XYZ file of C-alpha atoms in Angstrom:
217
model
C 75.810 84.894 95.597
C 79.181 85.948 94.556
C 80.276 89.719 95.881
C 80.542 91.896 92.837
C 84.511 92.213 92.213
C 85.807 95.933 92.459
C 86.445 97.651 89.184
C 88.018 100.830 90.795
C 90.141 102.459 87.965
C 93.861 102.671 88.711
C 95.851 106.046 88.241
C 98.140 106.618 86.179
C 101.294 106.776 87.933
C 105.069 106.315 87.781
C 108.325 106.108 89.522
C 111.057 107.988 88.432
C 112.468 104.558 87.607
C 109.571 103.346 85.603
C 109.507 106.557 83.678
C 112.829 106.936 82.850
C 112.939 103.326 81.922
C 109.456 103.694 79.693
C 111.433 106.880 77.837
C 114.311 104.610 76.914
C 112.077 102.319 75.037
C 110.975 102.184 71.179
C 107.683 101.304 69.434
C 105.672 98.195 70.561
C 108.036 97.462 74.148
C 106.741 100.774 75.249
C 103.141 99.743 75.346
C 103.871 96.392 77.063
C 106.448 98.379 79.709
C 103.233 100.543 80.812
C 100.825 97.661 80.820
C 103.085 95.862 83.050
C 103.541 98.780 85.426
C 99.593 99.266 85.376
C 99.537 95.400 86.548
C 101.952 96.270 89.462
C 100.009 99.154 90.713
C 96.712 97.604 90.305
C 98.253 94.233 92.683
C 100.604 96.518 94.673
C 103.374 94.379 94.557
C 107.114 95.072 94.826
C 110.056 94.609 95.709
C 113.844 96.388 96.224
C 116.260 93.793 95.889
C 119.027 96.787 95.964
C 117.541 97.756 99.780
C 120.304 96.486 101.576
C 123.125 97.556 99.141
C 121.734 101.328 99.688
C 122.059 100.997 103.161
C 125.259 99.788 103.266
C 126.505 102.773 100.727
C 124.549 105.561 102.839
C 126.506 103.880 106.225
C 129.697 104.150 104.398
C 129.401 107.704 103.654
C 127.432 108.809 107.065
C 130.229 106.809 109.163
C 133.373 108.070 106.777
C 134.346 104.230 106.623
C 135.374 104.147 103.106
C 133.747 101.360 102.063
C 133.629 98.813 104.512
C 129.932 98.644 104.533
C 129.902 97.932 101.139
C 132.652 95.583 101.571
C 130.503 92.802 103.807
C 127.399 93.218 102.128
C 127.071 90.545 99.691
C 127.752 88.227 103.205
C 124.573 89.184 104.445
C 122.042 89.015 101.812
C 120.245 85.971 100.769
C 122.695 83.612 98.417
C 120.385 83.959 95.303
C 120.777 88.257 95.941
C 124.829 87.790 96.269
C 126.075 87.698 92.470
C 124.210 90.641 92.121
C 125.473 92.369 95.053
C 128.853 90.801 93.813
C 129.009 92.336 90.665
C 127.491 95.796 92.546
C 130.127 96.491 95.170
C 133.217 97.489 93.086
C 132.160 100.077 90.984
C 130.437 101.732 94.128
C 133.163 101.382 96.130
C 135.255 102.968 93.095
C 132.286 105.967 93.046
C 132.716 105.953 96.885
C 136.446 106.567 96.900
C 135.998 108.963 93.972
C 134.500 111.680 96.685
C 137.709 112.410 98.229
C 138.480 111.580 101.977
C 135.633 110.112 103.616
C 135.445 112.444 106.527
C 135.267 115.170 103.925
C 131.924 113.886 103.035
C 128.330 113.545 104.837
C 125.506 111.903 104.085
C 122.134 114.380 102.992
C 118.710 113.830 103.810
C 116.572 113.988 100.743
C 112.761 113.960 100.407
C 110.971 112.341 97.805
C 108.833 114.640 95.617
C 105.567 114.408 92.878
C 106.175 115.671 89.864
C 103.614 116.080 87.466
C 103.445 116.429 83.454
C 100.933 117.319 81.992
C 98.220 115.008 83.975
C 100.646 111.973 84.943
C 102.102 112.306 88.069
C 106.141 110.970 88.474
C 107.643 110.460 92.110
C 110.569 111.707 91.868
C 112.723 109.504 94.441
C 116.557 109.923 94.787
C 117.958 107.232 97.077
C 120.174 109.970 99.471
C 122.153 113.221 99.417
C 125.862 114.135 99.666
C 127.527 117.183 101.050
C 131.018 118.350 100.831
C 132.981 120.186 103.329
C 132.598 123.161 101.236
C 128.822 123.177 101.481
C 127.939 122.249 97.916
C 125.590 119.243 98.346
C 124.719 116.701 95.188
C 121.380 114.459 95.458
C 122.010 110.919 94.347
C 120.048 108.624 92.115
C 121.936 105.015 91.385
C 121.532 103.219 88.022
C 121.894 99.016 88.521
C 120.818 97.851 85.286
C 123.437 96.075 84.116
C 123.799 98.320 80.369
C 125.061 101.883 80.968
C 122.122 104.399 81.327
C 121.156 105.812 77.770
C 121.495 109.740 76.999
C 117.515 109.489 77.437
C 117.388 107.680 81.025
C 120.943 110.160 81.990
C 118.818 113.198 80.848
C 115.013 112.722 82.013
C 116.384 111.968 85.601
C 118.546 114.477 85.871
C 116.468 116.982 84.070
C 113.348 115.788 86.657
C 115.378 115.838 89.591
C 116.632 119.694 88.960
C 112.857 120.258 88.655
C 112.416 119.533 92.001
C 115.679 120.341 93.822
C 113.909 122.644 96.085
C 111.759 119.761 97.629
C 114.449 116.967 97.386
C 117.683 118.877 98.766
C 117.794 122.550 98.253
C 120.646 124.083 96.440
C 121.888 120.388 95.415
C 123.111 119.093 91.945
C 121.632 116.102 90.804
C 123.431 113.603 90.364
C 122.986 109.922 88.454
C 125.819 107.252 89.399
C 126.363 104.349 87.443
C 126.854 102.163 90.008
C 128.369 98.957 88.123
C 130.929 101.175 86.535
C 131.155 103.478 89.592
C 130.676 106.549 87.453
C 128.496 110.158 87.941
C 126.488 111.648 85.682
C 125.764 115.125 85.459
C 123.243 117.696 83.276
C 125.052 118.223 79.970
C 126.412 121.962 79.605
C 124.996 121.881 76.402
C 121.251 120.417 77.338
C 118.568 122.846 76.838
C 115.925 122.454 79.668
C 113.474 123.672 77.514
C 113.709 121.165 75.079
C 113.810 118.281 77.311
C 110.440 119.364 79.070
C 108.655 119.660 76.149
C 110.309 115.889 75.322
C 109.211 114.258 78.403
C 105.638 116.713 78.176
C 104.972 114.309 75.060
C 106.208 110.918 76.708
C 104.420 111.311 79.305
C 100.946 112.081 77.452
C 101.848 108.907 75.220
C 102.342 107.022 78.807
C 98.991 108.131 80.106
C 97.504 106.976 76.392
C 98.976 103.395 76.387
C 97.668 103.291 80.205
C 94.296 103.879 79.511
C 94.248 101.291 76.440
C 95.648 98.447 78.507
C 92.899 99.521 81.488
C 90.018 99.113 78.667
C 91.780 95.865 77.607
């Protein structure tokens, strides 16, 4: 007799990466982005192929080396991972230098955080924290795709990450760098938190709808 297979429901659930990503999409891609994330939560697969360029960025700024983490990197990953890390390491070493003098700088312990909207939960995840001489501190979230991040995927993370600031890194600024181009982003002056809630307060209701159509599919 064949044991009955288990139809536990899976949660709706995303990464700040997944939803940021999902809020940058139009029309039908959105429905197959979610179903796709649904089939990677249900299977719990995954897997960071940025891991090792992190570490070597947070070693550069907790060691004030200026980039010489960064700088032997793509040596030590597998081959197939070293265009990638190729194409990776100027722009961050650019961002790097663009701090100031590396002993001016230390690296900030962030903690990850759950956000909810409405009823879908968002882990909200930035990869490490800075903090200046002066005391102001900036919690970091790196974009790799290989397009510049959209006025959507700048302002959700951002927007999410202030949300939270008190679990992440108290008193910080979130920030989103661009990592190919070695650029920050920061909250627009002229954003209007209000409006951006009630924005991502709708995506995120539409996210939990297309999740529970592809679960009865």
């Amino acid at each position: 007799m064949t044991a009955p297979t288990s139809t536990a429901p899976v949660t709706p659930y995303a990464t700040l990466l997944g939803f940021t990503r999902y809020v940058d999409r139009t029309g039908p891609t959105k429905a197959t982005f979610v179903g796709g994330l649904r089939k990677q939560r249900a299977s719990r697969h995954g897997f960071n192929p940025h891991g090792q360029f992190v570490k070597a960025l947070k070693a550069d700024v907790a060691f004030h080396t200026g980039g010489t983490h960064l700088a032997q990197v793509a040596d030590l990953v597998r081959p197939r991972w070293r265009p990638l890390y190729e194409a990776l390491v100027p722009g961050a070493t650019a961002w790097l230098h663009s701090l100031g003098e590396p002993a001016g700088v230390d690296l900030a312990q962030t903690r990850d955080a759950l956000a909810m909207l409405g009823d879908l939960p968002v882990k909200i995840n930035p990869q490490f924290g800075v903090r200046y001489a002066d005391g102001h501190a900036e919690a970091i979230r790196l974009h790799f795709d290989e397009a510049p991040p959209s006025e959507e995927v700048t302002l959700a993370t951002l927007h999410l990450m202030a949300r939270h600031m008190d679990a992440v890194l108290p008193h910080a600024e979130p920030v989103l760098v661009d990592v190919r181009r070695g650029q920050s982003h920061r909250m627009p002056a002229t954003a209007r938190p209000e409006q951006v809630e009630q924005w991502l307060a709708g995506e995120a209701a539409a996210f939990r709808a297309i999740w529970s159509t592809t679960a009865a599919a």
